[in-house]
CSV table of C-alpha atoms and ligand atoms in Angstrom, one decimal:
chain,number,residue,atom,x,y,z
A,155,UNK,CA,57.9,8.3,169.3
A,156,UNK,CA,59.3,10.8,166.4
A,157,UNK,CA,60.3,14.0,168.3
A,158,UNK,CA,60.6,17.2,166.7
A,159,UNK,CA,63.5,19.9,167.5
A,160,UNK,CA,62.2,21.9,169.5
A,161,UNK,CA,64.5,25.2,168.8
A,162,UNK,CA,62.2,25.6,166.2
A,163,UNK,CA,59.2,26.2,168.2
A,164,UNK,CA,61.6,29.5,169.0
A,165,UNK,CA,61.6,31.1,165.3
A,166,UNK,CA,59.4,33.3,163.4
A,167,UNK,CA,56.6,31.4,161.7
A,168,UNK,CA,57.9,32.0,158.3
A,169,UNK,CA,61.7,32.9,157.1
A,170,UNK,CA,61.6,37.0,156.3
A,171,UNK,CA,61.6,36.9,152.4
A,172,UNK,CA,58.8,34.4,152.2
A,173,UNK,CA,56.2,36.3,155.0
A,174,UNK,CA,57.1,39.4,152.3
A,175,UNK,CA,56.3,37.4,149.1
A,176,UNK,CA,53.1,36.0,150.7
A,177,UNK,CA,52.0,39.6,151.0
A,178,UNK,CA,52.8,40.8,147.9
A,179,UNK,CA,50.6,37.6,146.4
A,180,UNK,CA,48.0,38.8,148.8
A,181,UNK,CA,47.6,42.1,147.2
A,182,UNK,CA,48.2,41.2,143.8
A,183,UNK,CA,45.2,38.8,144.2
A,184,UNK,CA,43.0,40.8,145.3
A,185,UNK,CA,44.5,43.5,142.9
A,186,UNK,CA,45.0,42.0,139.4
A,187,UNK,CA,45.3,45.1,137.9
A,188,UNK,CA,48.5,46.9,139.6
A,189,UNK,CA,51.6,46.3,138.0
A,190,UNK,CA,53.8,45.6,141.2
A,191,UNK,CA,57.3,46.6,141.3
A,192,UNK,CA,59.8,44.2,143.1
A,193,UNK,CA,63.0,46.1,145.0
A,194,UNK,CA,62.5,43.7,147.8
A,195,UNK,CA,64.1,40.6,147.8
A,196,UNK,CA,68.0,40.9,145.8
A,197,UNK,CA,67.0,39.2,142.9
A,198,UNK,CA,69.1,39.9,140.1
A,199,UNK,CA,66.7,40.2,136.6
A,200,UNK,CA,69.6,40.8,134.0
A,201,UNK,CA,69.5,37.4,131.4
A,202,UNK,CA,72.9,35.7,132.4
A,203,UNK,CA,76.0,37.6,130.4
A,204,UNK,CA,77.0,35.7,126.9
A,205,UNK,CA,80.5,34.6,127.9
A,206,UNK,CA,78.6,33.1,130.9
A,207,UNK,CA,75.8,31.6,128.7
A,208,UNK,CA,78.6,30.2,126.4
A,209,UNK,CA,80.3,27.9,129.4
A,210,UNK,CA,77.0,26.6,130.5
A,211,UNK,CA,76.4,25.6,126.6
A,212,UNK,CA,79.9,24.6,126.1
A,213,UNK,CA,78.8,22.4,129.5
A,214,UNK,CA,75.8,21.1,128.3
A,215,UNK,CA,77.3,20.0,125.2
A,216,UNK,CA,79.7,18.4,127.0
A,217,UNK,CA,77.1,16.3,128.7
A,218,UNK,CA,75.5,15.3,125.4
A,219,UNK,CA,78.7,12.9,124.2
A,220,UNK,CA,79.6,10.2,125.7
A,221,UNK,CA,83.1,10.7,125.4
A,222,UNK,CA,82.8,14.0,127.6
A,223,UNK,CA,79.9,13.3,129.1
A,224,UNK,CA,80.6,13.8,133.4
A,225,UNK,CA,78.9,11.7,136.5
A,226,UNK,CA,79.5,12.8,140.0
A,227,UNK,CA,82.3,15.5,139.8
A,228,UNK,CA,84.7,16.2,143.0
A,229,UNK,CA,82.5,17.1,146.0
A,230,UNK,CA,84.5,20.5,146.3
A,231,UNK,CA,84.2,21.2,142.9
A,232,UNK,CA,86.0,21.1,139.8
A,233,UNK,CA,89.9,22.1,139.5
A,234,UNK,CA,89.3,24.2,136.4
A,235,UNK,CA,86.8,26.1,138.2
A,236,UNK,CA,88.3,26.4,142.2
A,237,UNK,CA,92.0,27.6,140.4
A,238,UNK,CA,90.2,30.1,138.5
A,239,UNK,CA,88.5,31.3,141.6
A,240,UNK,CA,91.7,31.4,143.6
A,241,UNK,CA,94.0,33.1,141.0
A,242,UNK,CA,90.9,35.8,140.5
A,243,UNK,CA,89.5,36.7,143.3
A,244,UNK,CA,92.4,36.3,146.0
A,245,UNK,CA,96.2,35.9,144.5
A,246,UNK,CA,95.7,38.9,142.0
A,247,UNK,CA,94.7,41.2,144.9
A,248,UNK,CA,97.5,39.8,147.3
A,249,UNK,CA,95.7,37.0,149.1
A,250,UNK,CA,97.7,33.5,149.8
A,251,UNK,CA,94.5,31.5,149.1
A,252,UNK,CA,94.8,28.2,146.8
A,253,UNK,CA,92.7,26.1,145.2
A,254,UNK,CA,92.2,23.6,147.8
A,255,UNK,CA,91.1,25.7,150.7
A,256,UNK,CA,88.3,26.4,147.9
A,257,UNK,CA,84.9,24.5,148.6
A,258,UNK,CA,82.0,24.8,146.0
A,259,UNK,CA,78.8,25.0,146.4
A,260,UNK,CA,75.4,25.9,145.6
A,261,UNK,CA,75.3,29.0,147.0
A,262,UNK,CA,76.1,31.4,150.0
A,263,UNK,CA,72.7,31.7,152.0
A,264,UNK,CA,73.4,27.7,152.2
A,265,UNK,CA,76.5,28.0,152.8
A,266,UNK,CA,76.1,30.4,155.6
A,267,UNK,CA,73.4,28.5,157.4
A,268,UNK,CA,75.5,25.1,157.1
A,269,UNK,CA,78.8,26.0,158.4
A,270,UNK,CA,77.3,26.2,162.2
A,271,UNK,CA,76.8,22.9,162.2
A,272,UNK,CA,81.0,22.5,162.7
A,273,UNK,CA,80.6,24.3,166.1
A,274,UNK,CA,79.7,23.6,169.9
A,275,UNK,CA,76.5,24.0,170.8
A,276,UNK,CA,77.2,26.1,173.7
A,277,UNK,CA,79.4,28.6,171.7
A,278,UNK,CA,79.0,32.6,172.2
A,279,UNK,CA,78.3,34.1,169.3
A,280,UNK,CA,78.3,37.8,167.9
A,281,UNK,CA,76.1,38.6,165.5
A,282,UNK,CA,75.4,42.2,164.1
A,283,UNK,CA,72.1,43.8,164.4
A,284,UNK,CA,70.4,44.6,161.5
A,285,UNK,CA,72.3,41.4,159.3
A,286,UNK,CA,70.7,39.0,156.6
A,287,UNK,CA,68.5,36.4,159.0
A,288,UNK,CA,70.1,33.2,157.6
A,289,UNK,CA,72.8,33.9,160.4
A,290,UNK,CA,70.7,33.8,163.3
A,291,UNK,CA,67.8,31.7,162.2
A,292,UNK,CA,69.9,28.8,161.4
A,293,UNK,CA,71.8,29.2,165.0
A,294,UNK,CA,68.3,29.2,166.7
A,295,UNK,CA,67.9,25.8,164.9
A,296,UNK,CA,70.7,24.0,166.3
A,297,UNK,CA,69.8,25.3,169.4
A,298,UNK,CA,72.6,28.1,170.1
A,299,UNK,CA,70.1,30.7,171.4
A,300,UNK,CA,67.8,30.9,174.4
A,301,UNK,CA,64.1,32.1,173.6
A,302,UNK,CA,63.0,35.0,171.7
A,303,UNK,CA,62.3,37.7,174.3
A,304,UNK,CA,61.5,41.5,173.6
A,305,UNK,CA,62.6,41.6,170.1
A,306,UNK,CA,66.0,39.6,170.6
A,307,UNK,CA,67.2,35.8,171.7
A,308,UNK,CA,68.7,35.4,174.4
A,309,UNK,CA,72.2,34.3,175.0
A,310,UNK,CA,73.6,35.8,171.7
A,311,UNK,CA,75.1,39.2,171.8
A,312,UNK,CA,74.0,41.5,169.1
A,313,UNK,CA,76.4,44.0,168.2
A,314,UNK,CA,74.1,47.2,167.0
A,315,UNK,CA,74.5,48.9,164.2
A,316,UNK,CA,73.2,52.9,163.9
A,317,UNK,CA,73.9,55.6,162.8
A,318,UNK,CA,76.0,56.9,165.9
A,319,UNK,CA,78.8,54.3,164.9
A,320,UNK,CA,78.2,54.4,160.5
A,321,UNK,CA,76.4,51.2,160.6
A,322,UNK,CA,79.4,49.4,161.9
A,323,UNK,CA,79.4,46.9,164.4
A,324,UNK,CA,81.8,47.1,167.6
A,325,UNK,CA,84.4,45.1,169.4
A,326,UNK,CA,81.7,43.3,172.1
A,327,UNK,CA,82.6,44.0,175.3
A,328,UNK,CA,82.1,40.4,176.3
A,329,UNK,CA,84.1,37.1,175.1
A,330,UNK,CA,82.7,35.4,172.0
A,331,UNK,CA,83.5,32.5,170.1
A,332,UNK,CA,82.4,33.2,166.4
A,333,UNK,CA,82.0,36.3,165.0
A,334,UNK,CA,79.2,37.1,162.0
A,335,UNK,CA,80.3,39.9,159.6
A,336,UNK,CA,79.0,41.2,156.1
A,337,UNK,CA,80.9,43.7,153.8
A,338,UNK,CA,79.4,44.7,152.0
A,339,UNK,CA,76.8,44.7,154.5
A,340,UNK,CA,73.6,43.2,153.7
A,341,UNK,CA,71.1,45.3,154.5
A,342,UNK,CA,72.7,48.3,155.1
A,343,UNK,CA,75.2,48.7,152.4
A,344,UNK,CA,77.9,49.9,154.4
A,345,UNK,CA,81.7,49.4,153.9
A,346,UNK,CA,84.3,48.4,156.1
A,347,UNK,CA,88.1,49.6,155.7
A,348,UNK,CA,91.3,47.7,156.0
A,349,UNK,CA,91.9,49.1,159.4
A,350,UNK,CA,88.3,48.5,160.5
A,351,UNK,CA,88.9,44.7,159.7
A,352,UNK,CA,91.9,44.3,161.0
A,353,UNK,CA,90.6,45.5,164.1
A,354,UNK,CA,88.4,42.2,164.0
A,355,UNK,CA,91.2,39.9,162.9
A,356,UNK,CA,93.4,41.0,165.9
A,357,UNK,CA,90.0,40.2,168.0
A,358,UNK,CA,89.9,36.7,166.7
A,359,UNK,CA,93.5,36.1,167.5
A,360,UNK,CA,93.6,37.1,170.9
A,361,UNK,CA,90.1,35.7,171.5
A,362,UNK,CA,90.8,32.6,169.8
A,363,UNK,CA,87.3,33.1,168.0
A,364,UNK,CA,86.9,32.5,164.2
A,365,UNK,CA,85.2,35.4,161.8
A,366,UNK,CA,82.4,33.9,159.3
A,367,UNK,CA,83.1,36.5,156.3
A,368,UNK,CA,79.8,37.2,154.4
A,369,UNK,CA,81.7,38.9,150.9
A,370,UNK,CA,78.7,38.2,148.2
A,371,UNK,CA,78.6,41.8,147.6
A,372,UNK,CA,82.4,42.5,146.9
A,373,UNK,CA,81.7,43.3,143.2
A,374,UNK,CA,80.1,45.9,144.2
A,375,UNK,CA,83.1,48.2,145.6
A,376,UNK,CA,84.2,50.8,143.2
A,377,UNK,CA,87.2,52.3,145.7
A,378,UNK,CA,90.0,50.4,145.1
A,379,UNK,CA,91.2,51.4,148.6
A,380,UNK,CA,88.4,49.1,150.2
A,381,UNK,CA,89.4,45.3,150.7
A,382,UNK,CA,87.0,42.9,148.3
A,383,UNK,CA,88.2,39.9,150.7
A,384,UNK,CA,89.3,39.7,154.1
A,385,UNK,CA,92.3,37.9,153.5
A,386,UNK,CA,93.5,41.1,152.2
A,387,UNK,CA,94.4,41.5,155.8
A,388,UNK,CA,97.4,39.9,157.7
A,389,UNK,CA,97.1,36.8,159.6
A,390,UNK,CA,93.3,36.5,158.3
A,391,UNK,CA,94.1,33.3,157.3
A,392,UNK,CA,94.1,31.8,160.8
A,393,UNK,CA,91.3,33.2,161.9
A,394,UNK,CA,88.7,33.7,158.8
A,395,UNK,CA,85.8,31.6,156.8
A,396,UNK,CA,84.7,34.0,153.6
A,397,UNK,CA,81.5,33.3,152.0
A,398,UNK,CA,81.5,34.2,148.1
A,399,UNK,CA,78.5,33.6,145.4
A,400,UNK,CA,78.4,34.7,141.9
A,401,UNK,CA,74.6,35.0,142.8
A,402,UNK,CA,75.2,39.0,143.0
A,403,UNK,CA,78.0,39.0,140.9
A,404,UNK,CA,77.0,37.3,137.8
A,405,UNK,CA,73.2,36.8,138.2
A,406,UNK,CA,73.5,33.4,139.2
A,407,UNK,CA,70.4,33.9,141.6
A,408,UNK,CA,68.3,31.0,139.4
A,409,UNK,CA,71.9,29.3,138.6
A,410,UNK,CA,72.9,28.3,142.2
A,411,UNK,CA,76.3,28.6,142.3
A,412,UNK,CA,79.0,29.8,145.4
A,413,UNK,CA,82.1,29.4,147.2
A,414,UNK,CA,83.3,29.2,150.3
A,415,UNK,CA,86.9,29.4,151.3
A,416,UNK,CA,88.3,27.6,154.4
A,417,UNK,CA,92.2,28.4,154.4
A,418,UNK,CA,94.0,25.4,155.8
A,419,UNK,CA,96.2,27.5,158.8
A,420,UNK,CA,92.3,28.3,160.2
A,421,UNK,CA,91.7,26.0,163.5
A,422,UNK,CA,89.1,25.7,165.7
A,423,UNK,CA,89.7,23.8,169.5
A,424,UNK,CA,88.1,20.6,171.1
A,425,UNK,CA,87.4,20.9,174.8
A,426,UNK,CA,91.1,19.6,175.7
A,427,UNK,CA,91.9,23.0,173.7
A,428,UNK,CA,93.7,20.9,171.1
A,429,UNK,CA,93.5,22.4,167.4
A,430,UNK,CA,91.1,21.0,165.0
A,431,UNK,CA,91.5,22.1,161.2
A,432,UNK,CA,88.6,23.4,160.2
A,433,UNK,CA,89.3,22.9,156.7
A,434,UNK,CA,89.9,18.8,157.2
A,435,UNK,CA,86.2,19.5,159.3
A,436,UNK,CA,84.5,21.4,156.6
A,437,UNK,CA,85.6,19.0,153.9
A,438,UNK,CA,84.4,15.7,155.9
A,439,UNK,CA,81.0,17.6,156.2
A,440,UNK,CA,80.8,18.9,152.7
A,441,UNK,CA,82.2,15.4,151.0
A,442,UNK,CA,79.1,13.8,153.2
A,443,UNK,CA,76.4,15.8,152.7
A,444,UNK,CA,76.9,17.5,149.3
A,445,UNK,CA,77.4,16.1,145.5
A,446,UNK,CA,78.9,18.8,143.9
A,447,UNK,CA,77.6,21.5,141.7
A,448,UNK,CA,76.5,20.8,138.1
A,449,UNK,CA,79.1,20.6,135.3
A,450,UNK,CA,77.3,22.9,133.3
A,451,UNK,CA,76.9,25.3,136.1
A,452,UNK,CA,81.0,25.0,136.9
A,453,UNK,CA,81.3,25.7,133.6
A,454,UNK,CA,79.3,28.9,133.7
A,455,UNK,CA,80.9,30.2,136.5
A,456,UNK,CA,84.0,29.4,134.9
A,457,UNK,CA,83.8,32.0,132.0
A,458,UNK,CA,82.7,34.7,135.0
A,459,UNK,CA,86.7,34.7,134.8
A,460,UNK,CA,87.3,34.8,130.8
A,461,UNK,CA,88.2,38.6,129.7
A,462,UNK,CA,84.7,38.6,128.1
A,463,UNK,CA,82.8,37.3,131.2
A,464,UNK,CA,85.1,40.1,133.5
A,465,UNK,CA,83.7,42.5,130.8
A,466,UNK,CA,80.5,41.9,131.2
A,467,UNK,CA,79.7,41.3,134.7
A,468,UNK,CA,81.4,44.6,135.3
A,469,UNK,CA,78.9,46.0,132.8
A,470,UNK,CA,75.6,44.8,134.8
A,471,UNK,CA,77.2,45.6,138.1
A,472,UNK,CA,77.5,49.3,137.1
A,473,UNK,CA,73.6,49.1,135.3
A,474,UNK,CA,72.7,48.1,139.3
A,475,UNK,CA,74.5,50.5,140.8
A,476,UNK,CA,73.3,53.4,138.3
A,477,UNK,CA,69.8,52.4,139.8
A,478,UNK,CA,71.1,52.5,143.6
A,479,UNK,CA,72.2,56.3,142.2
A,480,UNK,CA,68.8,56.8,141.2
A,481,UNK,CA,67.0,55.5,144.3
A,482,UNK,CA,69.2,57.5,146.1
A,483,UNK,CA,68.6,60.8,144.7
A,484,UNK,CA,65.3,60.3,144.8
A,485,UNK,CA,65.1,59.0,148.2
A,486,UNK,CA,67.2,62.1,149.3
A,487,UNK,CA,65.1,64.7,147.5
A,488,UNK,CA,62.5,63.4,149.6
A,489,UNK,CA,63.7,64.4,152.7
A,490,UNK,CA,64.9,60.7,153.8
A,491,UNK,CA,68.1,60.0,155.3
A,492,UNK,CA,70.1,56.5,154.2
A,493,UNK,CA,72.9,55.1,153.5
A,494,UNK,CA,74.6,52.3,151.2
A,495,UNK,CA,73.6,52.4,147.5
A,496,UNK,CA,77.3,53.3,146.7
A,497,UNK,CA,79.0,49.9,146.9
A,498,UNK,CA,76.5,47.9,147.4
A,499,UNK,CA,72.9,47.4,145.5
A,500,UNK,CA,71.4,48.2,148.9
A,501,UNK,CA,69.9,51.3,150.1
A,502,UNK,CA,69.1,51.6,153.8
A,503,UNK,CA,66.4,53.9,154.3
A,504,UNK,CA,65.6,55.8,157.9
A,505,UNK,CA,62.0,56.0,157.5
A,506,UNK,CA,62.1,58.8,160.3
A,507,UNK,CA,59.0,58.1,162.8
A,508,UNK,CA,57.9,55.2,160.6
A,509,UNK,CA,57.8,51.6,161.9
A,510,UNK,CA,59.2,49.6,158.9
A,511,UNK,CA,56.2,47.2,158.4
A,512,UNK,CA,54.0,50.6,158.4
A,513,UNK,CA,56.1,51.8,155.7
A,514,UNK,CA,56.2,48.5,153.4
A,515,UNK,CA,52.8,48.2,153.7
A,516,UNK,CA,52.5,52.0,152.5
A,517,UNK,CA,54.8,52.0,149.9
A,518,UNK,CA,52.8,48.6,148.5
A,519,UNK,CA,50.0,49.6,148.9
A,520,UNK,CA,49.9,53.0,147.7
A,521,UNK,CA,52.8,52.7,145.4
A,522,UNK,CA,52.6,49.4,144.3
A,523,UNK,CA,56.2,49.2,145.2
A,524,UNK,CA,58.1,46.4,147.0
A,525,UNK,CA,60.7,46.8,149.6
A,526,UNK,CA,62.2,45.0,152.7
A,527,UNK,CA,61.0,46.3,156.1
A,528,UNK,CA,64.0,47.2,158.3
A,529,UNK,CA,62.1,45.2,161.5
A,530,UNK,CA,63.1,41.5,159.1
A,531,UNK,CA,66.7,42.4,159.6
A,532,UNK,CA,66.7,43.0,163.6
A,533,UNK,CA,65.5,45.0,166.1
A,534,UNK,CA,67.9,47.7,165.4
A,535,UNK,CA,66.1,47.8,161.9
A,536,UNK,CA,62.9,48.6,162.8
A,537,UNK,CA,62.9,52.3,161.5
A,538,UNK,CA,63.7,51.4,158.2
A,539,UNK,CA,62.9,50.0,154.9
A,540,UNK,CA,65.9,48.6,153.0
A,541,UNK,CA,65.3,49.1,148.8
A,542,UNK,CA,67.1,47.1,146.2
A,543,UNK,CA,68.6,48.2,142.9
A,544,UNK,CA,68.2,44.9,141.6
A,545,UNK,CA,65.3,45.7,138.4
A,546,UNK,CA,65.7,47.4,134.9
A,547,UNK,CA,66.0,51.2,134.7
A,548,UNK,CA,62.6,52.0,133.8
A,549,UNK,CA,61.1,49.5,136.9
A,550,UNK,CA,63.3,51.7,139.2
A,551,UNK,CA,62.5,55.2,137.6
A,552,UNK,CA,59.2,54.1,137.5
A,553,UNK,CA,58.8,52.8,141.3
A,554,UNK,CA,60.6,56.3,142.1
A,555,UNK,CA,58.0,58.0,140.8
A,556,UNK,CA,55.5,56.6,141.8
A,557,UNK,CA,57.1,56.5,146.1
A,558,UNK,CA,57.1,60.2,145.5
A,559,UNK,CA,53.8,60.4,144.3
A,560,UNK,CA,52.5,58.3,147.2
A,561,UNK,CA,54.3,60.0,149.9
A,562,UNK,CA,53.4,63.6,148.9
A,563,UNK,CA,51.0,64.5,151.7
A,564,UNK,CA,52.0,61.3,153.7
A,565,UNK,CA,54.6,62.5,155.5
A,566,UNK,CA,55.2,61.1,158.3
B,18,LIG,C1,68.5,39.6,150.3
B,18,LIG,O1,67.6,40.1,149.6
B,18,LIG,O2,68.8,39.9,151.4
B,18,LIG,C2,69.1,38.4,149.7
B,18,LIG,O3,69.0,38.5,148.3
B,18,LIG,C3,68.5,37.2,150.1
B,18,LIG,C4,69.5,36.1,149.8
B,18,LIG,O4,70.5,36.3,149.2
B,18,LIG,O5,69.2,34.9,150.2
């Protein structure tokens, strides 16, 4: 007899971004007529830039002559593409990372939800609270977690995240295994310093645990000051995964197109505490289960790293965070406190007495006006709604407006 997996008996029916989209078709159906503003989901909606467009012609071409024409490329991806990546994005800002500890991929939420699989079942593990869902959901799956119980699972330790400690999460007080973090942090936007990850690093040494570093939003940062990876900070190396997709960075949302970046010194243990190289373990999983990302779409990402492409993603990234500006002005002239919005796309929005699903359902349906309920993130979210920046100017000015509007005399 077929069996099913059980664990999955222990999730929420739906995955948090699809419950919201069902709801949004919902009232659009029944209300053709509104023009419905989307700042829930970060979806990117600037056309790709034209050095980027270029490389994915250039790749397409390529593919349309035999005697360039590419078949199954390298499972990890192409050399042009991973020394580009590694030169970029790590060496020039002081980070030892080469081409080969470079794997990728199509994309970090898969990324993310496919690098448990490398670990014990009966692992501790440390996850922040609120944090993207892929993280949890995908360790309730393979069965990490006990049941869901009063707004939590039990046997992972949630590390909250308020405003009494800047949205931050804490050393845990217990032993863990693997440690989730995300800077800059989806949903709340906020930041973490040099000091405030080496903190962690030191953790994972002593601990003998390994970091899963969530960076998709590290074009984002505007203070130099503020580490883009953490293998800006000593001794990372042995103890840190980084997730990286040029989803945020260079609208590749449609494109499909990420990184992730196992250094070789990282190593996990068997149960005769023997090292295991995570990197010889990551690259037996990924050369198995995974064919490699279109030529085209290697080529694309490519050109992120031409001086045009640099040019230009910097460009959209500052049109984003000109709307986070906005939404924040707005959102503060209405009495609200939040944070993020300043290196990140994300603003995190205390909705005062509000439960979050209250307010989304508020701000939709009286503002026609899509955000993320706080609640989707974790318990620790329930007070508030999460807004992106990711829409045109005049979507965003618009949907300001039109929150004011719907708020005056609904004050909570
Ligand atoms: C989000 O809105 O949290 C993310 O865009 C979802 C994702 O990246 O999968």
């Amino acid at each position: 007899m077929i069996r099913a997996n059980e664990n999955y008996n222990k999730l929420k029916a739906s995955y948090l971004f699809a419950d919201i989209a069902k709801k949004v078709e919902q009232v659009q159906l029944e209300n053709p007529e509104k023009q419905i503003i989307k700042l829930g989901i970060g979806d990117v909606t600037k056309a790709l830039a034209p050095a980027i467009i270029k490389g994915f012609h250039d790749g397409v071409d390529e593919m349309a002559d035999d005697a360039t024409f590419r078949g199954y490329g390298p499972s990890p991806g192409y050399e042009f593409l991973r020394r580009k990546i590694a030169e970029n994005d790590f060496q020039k800002r002081g980070a030892d990372i080469k081409a080969d500890e470079i794997f990728v991929s199509d994309g970090a939420k898969c990324d993310a939800g496919n690098f448990q699989e490398l670990f014990a079942t009966d692992i501790k593990i440390a996850i922040p609270d609120p944090v993207y869902p892929v993280y949890l959901d995908t360790n309730v799956m393979a069965g990490r977690t006990g049941e869901f119980e009063n707004g939590r699972y039990k046997g992972i330790v949630y590390m909250d995240c308020l405003k009494e400690n800047s949205f931050l999460p804490e050393l845990p007080d217990e032993d863990v295994d693997l440690i989730y973090l995300c800077f800059p942090n989806n949903p709340t936007g906020s930041t973490a310093t040099k000091e405030e990850l080496k903190k962690w690093v030191d953790y994972a040494k002593e601990n003998k645990a390994l970091i899963l570093f969530d960076a998709a939003y590290e074009s984002f940062i505007r203070d130099e000051t503020l580490p883009r990876t953490i293998y800006e900070i000593e001794g990372a190396k042995e103890v840190a995964v980084e997730f990286r997709s040029f989803s945020k960075t260079a609208g590749f949302t449609g494109t499909r197109c990420g990184f992730i970046v196992v250094p070789k010194e990282c190593m996990i243990f068997n149960s005769k505490n023997e090292k295991i190289s995570l990197h010889s373990m990551w690259d037996r999983r990924h050369s198995t289960k995974f064919n490699g990302v279109s030529y085209p779409v290697q080529k694309a990402a490519e050109a992120v790293y031409s001086q045009e492409g640099q040019a230009q993603i910097k460009a959209q990234i500052d049109y984003y965070l000109n709307n986070a500006d906005i939404i924040r002005k707005s959102i503060k002239s209405l009495g609200f406190d939040y944070v993020g919005g300043e290196h990140s796309p994300y603003i995190w929005i205390d909705g005062k007495t509000r439960d979050s699903w209250e307010f989304f359902d508020l701000l939709l349906n009286k503002a026609s006006v899509v955000c993320t309920p706080g609640a989707g993130f974790g318990m620790c979210g329930k007070p508030y709604i999460r807004i992106s920046a990711f829409n045109s100017l005049e979507n965003v000015t618009m949907a300001m407006e039109r929150i004011k509007d719907a708020l005056r005399g609904d004050q909570a």
